[in-house]
PDB file of C-alpha atoms in Angstrom:
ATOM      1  CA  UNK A 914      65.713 283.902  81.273  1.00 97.00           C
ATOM      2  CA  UNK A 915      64.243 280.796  82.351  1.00 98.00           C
ATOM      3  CA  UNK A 916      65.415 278.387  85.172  1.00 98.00           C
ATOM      4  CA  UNK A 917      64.032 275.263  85.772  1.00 98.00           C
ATOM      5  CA  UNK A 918      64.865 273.447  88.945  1.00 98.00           C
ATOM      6  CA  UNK A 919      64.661 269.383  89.254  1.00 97.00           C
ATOM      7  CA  UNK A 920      65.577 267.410  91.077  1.00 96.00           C
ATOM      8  CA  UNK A 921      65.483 263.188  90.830  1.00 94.00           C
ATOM      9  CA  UNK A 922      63.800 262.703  94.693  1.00 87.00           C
ATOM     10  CA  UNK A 923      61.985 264.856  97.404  1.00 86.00           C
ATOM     11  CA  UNK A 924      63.376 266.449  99.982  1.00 85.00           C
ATOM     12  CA  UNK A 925      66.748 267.418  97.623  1.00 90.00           C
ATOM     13  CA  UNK A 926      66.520 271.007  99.055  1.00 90.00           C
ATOM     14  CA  UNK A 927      65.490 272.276  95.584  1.00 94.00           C
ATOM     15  CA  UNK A 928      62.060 274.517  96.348  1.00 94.00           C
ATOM     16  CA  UNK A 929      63.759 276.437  99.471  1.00 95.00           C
ATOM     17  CA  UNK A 930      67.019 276.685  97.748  1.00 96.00           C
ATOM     18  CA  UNK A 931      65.330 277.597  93.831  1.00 97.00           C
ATOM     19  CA  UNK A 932      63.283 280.393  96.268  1.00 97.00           C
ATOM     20  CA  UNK A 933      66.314 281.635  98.266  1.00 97.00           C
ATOM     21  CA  UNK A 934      67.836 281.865  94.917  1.00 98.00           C
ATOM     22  CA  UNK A 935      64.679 283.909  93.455  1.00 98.00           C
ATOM     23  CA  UNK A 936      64.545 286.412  96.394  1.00 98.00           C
ATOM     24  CA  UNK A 937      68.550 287.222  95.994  1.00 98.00           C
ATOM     25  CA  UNK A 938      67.964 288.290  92.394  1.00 98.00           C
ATOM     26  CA  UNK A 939      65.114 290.591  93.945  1.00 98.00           C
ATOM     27  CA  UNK A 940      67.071 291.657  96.097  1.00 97.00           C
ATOM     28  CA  UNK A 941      69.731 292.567  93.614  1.00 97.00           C
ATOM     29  CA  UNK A 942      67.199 294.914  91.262  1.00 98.00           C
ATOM     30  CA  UNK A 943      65.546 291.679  89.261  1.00 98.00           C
ATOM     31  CA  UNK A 944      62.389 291.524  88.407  1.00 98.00           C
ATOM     32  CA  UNK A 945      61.918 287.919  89.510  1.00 98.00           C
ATOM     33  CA  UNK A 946      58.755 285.694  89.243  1.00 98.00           C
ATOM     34  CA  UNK A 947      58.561 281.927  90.711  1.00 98.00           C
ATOM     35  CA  UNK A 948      56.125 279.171  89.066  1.00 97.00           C
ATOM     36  CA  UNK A 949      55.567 276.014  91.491  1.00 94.00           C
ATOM     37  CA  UNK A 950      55.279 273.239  88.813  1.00 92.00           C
ATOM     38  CA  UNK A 951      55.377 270.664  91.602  1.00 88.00           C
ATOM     39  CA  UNK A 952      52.116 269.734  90.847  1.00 81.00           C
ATOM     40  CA  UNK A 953      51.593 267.098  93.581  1.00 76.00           C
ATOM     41  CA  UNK A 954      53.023 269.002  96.415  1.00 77.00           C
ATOM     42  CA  UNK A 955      53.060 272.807  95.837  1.00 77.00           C
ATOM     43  CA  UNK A 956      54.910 274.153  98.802  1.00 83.00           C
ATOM     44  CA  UNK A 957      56.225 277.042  97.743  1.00 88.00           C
ATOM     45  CA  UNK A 958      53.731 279.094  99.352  1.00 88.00           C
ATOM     46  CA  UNK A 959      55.285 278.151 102.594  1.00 89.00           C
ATOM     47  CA  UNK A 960      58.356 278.731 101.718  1.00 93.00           C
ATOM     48  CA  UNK A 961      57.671 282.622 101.033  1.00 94.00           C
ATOM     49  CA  UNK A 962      55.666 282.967 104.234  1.00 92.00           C
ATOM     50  CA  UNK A 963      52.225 283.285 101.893  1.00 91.00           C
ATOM     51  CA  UNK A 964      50.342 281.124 103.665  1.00 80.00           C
ATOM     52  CA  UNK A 965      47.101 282.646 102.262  1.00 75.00           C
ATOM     53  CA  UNK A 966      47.980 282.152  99.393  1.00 71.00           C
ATOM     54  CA  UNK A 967      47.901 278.019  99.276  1.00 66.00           C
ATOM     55  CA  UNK A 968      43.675 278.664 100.132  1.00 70.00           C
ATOM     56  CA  UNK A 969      43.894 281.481  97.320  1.00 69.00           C
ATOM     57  CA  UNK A 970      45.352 279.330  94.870  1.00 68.00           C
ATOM     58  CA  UNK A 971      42.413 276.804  95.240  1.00 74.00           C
ATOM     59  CA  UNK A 972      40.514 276.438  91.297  1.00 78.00           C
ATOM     60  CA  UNK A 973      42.843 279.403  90.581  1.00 85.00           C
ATOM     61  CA  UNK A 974      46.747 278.031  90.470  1.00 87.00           C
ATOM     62  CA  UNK A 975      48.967 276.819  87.968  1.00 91.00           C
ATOM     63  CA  UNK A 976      47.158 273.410  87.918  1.00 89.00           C
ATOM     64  CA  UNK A 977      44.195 274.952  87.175  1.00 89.00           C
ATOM     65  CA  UNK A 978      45.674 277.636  84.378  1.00 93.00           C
ATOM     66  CA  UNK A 979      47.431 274.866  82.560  1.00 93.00           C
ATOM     67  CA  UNK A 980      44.310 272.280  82.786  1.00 90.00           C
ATOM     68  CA  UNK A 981      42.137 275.219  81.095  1.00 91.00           C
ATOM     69  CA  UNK A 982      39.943 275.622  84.250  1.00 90.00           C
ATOM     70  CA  UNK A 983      40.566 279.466  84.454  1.00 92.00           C
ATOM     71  CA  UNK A 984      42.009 281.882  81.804  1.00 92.00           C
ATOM     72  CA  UNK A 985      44.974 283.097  84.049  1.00 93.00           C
ATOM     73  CA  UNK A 986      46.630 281.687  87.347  1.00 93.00           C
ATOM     74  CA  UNK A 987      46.999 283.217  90.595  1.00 93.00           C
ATOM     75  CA  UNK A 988      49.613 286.133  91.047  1.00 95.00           C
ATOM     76  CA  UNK A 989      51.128 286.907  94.756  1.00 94.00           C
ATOM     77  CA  UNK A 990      52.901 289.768  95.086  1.00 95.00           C
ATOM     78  CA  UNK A 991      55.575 288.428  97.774  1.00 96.00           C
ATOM     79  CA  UNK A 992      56.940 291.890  99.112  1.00 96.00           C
ATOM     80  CA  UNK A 993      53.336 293.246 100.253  1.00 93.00           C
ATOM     81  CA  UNK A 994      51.321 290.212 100.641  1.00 92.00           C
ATOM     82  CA  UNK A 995      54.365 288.063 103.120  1.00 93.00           C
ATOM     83  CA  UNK A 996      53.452 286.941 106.647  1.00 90.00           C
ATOM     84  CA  UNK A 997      56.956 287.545 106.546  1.00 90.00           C
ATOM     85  CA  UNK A 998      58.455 290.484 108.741  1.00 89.00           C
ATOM     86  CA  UNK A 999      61.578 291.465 107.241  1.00 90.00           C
ATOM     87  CA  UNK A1000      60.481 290.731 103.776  1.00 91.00           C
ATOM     88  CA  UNK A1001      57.380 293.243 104.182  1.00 89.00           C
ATOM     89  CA  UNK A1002      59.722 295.944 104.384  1.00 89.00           C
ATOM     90  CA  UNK A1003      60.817 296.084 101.005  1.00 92.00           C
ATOM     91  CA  UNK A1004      64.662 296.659 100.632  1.00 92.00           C
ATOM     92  CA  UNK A1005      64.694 300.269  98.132  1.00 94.00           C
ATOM     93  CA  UNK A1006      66.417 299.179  94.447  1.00 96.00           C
ATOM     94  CA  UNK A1007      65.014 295.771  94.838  1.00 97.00           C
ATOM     95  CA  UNK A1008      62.927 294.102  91.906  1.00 98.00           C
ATOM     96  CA  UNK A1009      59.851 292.315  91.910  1.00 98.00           C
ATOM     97  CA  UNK A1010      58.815 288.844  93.724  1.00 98.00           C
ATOM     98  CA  UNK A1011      56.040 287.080  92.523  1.00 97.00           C
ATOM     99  CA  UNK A1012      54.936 283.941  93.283  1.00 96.00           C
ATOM    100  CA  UNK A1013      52.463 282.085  90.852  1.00 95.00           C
ATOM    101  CA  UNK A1014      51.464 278.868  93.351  1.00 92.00           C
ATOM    102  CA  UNK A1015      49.855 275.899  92.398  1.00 87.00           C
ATOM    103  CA  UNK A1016      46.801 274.293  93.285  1.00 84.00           C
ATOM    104  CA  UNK A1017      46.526 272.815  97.014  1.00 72.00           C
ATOM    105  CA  UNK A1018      44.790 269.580  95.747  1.00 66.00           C
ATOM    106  CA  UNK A1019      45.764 269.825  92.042  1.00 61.00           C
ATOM    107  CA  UNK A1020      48.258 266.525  91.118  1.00 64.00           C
ATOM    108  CA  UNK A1021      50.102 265.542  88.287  1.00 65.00           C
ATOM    109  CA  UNK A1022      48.310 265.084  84.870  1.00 66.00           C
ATOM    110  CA  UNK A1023      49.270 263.791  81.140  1.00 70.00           C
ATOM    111  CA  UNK A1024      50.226 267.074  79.221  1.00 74.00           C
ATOM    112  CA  UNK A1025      47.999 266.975  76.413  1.00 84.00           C
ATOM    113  CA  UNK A1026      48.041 269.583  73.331  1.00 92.00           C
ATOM    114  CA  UNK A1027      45.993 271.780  75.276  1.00 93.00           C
ATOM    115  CA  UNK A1028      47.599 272.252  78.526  1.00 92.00           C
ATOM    116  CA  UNK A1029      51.289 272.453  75.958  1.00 95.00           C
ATOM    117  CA  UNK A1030      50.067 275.416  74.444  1.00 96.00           C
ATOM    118  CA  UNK A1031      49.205 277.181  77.858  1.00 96.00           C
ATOM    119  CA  UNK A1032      52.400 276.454  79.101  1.00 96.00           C
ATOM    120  CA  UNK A1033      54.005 277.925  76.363  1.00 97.00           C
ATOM    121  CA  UNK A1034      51.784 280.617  76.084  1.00 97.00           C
ATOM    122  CA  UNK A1035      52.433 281.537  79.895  1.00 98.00           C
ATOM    123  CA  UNK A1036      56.151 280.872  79.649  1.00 98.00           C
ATOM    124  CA  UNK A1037      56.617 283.530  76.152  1.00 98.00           C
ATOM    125  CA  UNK A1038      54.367 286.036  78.558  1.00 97.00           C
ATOM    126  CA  UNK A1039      56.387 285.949  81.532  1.00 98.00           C
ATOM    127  CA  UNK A1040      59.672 285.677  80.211  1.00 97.00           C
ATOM    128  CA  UNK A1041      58.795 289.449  78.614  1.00 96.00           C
ATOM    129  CA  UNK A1042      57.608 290.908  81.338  1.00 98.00           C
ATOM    130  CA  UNK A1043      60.401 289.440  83.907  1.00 98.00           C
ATOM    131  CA  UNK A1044      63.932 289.423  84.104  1.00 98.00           C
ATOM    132  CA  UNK A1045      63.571 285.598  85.556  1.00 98.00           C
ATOM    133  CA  UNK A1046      61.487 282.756  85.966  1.00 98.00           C
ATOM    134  CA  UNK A1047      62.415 280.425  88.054  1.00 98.00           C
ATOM    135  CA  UNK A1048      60.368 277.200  87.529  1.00 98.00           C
ATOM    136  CA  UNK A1049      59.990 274.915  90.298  1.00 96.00           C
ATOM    137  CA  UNK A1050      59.299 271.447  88.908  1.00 95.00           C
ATOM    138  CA  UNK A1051      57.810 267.862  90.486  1.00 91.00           C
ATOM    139  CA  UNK A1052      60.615 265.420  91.413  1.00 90.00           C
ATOM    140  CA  UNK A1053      61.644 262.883  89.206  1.00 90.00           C
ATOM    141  CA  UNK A1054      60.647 261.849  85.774  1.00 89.00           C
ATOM    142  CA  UNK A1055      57.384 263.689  86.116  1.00 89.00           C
ATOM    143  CA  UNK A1056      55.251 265.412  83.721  1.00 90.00           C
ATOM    144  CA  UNK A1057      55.864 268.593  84.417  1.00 93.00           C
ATOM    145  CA  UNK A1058      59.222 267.545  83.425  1.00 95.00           C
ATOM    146  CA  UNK A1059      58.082 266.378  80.385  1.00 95.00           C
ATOM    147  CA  UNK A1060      56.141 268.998  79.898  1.00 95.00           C
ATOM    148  CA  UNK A1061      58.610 272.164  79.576  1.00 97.00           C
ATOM    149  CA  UNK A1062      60.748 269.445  77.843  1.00 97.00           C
ATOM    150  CA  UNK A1063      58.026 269.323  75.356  1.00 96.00           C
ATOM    151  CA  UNK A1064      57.489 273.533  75.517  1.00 97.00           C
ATOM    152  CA  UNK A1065      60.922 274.661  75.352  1.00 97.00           C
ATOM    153  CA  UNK A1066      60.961 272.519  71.998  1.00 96.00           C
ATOM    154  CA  UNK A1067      58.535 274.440  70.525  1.00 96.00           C
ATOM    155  CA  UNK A1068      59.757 276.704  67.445  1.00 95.00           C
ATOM    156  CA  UNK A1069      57.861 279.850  69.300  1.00 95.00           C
ATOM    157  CA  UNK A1070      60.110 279.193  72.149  1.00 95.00           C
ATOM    158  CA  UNK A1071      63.770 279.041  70.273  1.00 88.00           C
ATOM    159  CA  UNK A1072      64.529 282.510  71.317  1.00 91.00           C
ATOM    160  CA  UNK A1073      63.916 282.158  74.578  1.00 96.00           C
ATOM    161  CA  UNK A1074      67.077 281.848  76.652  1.00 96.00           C
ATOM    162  CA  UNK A1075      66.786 278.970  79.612  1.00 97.00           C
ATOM    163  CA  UNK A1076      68.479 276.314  81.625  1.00 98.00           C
ATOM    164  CA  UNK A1077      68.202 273.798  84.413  1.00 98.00           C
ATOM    165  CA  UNK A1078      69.723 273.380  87.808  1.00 98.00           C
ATOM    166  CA  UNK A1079      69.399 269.842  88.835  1.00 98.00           C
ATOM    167  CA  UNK A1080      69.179 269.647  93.124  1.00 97.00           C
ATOM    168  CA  UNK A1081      71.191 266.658  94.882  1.00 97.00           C
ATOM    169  CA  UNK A1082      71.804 265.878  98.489  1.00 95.00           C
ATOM    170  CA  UNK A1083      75.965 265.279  99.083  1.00 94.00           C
ATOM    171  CA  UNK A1084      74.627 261.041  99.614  1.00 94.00           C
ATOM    172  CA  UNK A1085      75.608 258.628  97.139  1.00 95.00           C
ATOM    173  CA  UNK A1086      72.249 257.816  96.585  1.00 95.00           C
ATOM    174  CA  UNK A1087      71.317 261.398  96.227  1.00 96.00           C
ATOM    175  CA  UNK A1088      74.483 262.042  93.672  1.00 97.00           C
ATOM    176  CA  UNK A1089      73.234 258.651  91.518  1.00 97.00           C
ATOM    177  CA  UNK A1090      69.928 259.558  91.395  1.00 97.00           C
ATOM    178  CA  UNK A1091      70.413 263.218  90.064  1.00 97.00           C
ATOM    179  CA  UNK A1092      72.636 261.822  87.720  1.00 98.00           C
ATOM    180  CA  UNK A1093      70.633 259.079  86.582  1.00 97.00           C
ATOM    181  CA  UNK A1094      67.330 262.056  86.027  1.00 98.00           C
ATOM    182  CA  UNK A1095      69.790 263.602  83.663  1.00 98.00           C
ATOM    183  CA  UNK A1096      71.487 261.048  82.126  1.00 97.00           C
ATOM    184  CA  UNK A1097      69.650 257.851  82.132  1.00 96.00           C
ATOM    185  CA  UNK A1098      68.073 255.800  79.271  1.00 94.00           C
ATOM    186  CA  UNK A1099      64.310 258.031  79.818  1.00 92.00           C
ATOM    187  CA  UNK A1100      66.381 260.786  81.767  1.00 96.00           C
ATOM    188  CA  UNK A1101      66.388 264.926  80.807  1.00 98.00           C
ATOM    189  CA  UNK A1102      68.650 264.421  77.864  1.00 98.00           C
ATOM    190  CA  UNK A1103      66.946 261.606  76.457  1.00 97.00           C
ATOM    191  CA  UNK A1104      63.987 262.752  76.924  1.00 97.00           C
ATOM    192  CA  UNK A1105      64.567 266.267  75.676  1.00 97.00           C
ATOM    193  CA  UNK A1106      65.991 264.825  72.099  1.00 98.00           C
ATOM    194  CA  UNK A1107      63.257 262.651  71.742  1.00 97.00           C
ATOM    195  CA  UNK A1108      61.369 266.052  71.301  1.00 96.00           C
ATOM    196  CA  UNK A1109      63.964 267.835  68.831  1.00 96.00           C
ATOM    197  CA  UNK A1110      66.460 269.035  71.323  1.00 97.00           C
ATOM    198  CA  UNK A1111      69.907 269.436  70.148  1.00 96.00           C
ATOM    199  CA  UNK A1112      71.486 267.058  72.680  1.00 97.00           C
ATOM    200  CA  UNK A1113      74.670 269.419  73.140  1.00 96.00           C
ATOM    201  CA  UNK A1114      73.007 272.278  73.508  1.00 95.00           C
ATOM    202  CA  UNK A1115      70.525 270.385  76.036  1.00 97.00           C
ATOM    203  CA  UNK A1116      73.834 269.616  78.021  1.00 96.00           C
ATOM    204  CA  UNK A1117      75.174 272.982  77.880  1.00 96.00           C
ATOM    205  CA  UNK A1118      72.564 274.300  79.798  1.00 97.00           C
ATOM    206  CA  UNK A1119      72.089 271.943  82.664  1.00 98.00           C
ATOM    207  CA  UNK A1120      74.386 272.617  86.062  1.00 98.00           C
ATOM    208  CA  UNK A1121      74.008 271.051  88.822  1.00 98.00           C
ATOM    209  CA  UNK A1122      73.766 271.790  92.607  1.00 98.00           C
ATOM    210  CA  UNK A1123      75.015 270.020  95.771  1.00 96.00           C
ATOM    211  CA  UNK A1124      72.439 271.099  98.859  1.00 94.00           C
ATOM    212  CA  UNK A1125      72.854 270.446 102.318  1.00 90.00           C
ATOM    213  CA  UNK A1126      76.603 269.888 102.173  1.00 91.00           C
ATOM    214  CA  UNK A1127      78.375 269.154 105.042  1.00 86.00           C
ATOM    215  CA  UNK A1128      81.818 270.604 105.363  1.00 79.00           C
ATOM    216  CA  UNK A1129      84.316 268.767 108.310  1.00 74.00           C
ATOM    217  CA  UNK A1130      86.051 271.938 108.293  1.00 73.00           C
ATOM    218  CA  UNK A1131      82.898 273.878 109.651  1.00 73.00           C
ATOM    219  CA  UNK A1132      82.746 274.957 113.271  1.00 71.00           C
ATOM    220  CA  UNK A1133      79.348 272.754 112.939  1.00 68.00           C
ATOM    221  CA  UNK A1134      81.348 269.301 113.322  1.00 70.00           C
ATOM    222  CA  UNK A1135      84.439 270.889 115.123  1.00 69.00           C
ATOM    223  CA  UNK A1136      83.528 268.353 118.228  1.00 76.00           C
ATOM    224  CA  UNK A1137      83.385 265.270 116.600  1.00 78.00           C
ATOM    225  CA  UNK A1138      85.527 262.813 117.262  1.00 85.00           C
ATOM    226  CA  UNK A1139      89.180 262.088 115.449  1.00 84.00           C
ATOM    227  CA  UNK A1140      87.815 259.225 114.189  1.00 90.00           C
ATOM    228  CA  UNK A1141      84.223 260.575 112.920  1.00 86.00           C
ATOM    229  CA  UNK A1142      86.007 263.205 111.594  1.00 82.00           C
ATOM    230  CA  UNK A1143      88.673 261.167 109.547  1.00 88.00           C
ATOM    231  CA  UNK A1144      85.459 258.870 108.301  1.00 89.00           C
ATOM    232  CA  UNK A1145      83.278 262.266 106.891  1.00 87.00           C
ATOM    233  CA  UNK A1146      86.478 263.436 105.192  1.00 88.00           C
ATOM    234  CA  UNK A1147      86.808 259.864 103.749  1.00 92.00           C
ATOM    235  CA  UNK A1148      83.340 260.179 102.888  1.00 91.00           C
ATOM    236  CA  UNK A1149      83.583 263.333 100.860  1.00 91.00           C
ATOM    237  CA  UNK A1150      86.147 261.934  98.806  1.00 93.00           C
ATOM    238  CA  UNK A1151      84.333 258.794  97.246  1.00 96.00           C
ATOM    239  CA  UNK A1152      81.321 261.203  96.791  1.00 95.00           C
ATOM    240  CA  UNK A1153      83.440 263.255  94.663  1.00 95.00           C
ATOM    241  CA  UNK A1154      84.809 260.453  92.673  1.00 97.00           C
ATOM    242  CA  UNK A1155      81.777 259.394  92.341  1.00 97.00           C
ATOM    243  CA  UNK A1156      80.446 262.293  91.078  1.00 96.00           C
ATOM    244  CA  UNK A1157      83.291 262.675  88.379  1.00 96.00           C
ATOM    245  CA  UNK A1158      82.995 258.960  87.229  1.00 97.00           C
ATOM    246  CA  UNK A1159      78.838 259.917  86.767  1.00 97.00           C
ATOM    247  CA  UNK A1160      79.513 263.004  84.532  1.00 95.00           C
ATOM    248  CA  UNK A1161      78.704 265.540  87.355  1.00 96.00           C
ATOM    249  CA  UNK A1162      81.877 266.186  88.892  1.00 94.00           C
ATOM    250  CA  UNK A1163      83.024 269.919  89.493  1.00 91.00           C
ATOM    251  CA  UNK A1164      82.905 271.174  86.526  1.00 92.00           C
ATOM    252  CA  UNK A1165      79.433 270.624  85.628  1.00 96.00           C
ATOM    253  CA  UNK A1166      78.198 272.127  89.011  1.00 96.00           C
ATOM    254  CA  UNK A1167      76.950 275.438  89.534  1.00 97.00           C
ATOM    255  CA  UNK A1168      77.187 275.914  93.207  1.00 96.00           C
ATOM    256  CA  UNK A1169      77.060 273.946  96.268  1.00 95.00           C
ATOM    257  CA  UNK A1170      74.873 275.001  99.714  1.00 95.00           C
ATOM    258  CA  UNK A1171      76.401 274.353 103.410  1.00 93.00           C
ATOM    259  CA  UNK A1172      74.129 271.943 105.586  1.00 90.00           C
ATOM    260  CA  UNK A1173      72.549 274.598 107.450  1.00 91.00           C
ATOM    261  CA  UNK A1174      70.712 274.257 110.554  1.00 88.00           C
ATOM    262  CA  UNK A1175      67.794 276.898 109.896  1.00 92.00           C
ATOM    263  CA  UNK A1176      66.935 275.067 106.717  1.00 91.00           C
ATOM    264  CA  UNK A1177      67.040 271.382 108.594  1.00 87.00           C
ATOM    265  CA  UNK A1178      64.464 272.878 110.538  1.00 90.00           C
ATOM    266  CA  UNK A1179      62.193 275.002 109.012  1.00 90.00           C
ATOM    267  CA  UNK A1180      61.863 275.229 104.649  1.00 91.00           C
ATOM    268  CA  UNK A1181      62.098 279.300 104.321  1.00 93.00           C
ATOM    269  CA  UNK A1182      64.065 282.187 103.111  1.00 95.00           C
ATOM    270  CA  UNK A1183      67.333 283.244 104.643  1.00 95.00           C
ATOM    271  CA  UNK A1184      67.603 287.326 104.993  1.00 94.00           C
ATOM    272  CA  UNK A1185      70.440 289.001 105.861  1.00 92.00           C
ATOM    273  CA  UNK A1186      68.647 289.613 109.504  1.00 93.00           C
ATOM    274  CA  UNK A1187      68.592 285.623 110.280  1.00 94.00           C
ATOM    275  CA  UNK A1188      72.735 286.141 109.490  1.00 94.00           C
ATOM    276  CA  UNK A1189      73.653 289.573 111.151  1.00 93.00           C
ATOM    277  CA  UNK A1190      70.787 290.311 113.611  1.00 92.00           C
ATOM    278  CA  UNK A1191      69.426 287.156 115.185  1.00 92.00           C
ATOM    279  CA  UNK A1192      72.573 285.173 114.184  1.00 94.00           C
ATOM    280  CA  UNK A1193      70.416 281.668 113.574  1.00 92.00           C
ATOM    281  CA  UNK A1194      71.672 281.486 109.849  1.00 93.00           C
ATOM    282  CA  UNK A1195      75.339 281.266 109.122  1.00 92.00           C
ATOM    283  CA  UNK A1196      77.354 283.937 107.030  1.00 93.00           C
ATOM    284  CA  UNK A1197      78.312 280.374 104.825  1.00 93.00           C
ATOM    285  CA  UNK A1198      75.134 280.157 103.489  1.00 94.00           C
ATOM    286  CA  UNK A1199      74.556 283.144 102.575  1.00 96.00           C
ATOM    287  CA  UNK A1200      77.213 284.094 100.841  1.00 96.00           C
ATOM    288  CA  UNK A1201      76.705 280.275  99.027  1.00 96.00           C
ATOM    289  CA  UNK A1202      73.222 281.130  98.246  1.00 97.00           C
ATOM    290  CA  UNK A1203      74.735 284.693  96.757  1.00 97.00           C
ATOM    291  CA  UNK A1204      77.367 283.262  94.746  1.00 97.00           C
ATOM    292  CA  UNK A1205      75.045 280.666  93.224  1.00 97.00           C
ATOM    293  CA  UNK A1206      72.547 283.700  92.169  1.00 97.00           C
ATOM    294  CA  UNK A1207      74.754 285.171  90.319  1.00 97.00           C
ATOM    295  CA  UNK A1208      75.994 282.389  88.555  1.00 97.00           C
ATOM    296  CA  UNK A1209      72.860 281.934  87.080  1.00 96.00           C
ATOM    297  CA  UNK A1210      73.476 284.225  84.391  1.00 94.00           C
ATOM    298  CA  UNK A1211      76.834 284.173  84.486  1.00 94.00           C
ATOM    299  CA  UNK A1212      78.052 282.995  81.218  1.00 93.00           C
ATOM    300  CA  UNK A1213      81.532 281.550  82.137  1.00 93.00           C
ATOM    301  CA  UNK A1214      80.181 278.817  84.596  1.00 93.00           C
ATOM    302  CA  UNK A1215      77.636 277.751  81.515  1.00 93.00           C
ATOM    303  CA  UNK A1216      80.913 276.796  78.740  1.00 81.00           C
ATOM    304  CA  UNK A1217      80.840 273.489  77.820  1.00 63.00           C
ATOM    305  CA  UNK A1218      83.466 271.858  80.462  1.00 52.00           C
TER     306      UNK A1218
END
């Protein structure tokens, strides 16, 4: 299976959470392997703790690959190659993690027939070899967008089983913008039928998740005020109205991700460590980050709503 993760603007959450989500499915027997399609600002790399791998991936990353610079990418074998303490010791019944980066300096470019038929050359290969991809694409209406829009058209790629998680922050601007990516006049949908997409179907497979969610009921805002309090619950009800009136109320999410402090702070991979050991991650976002793995695949939270 294939996931592709979007998201309408930066700093949605959607690399470190489409990663966290990655190295759960490792971690539950998957072989799992992770493109980084944002072309203009691959940071995937960090997110792993491969920091090697971002001066590795120079003239030998995705960018490169798809471009027809070199005849394969760039493969990092997460587990062994990690700066990462606790993900060098590799957890026994655990699948694979590889990360295929993208170039440091590579940048967005046209898809032309050429780069098309790499992508959906590489796509076909991996999705034999792995259990899932997990395709990390450029905010907004990019190309890379366009791009697997254009691939996963393709009559080659019609058996091929995949699906989108769209990444919002819980703002209204954040929950209008995702919605607008999806929906809008040159949006996913749009975009996707222009190319021979069957628009149901198209919907069917796109979910979408709320990151960074702040919850008044956490201990995290148990010391605000009556009044702030009263205002964030306020809050969270227009957003979900809002939500519903824009087509992505409940029922078309997949999952939603706690606001949680390690990830305001540093972009990485929560373990089970950060939560029981050290205590810096909370239980709540593991367990969200969990749940939303296995949902991936989980047929009864893809019927049409």
């Amino acid at each position: 299976m294939i996931v592709f993760a979007a998201s309408d603007k930066g700093g949605t959450g959607r690399s470190v959470t489409s990663a966290n989500l990655a190295y759960h499915r490792a971690l539950a027997g998957d072989d799992v392997c992770y493109l980084d399609f944002d072309f203009g600002s691959p940071t995937a790399a960090a997110v792993f703790d491969v920091p090697d791998a971002r001066r590795a991936a120079e003239d030998r990353g995705l960018h490169s690959y798809l471009v027809g610079e070199v005849g394969e990418p760039l493969r990092i074998d997460v587990w062994s190659d990690t700066e990462h303490r606790v993900l060098r010791n590799r957890p026994p019944g655990s699948g694979r993690l590889v990360l295929m980066p993208g170039d440091l300096s590579g940048g967005e470019f046209a898809t032309g027939e050429e780069n098309l038929r790499r992508c959906v050359d590489l796509l076909l290969r991996l999705n034999g070899e792995f259990d899932l991809i997990v395709v990390d694409l450029s905010a907004g209406r990019s190309y890379a967008v366009d791009m697997v829009l254009e691939a996963t058209s393709k009559r080659e790629m019609r058996g091929v089983d995949f699906r989108w998680l769209v990444f919002h922050r819980w703002t209204r601007q954040h929950v209008a913008a995702a919605a607008s990516l999806v929906f809008g006049k040159r949006g996913i949908v749009a975009g996707g039928v222009a190319r021979g997409h069957d628009e149901e179907t198209l919907r069917s497979v796109i979910r979408f998740v709320r990151a960074a969610v702040p919850d008044p009921e956490s201990p995290l805002w148990s010391q605000v005020s009556a009044t702030q309090s009263a205002w964030m619950r306020e809050c969270d009800r227009d957003l979900k109205q809002m939500s519903s009136a824009l087509g992505i109320g409940y029922t078309q999410v997949l999952g939603s991700v706690p606001l949680e402090p390690v990830l305001q702070w540093r972009e990485q991979l929560i373990t089970d460590e950060d939560v029981l050991d050290s205590q810096i991650a909370t239980r709540e976002t593991w367990d969200a980050l969990s749940d939303l793995a296995g949902r991936l695949t989980d047929d009864k939270y893809w019927e049409q709503a």
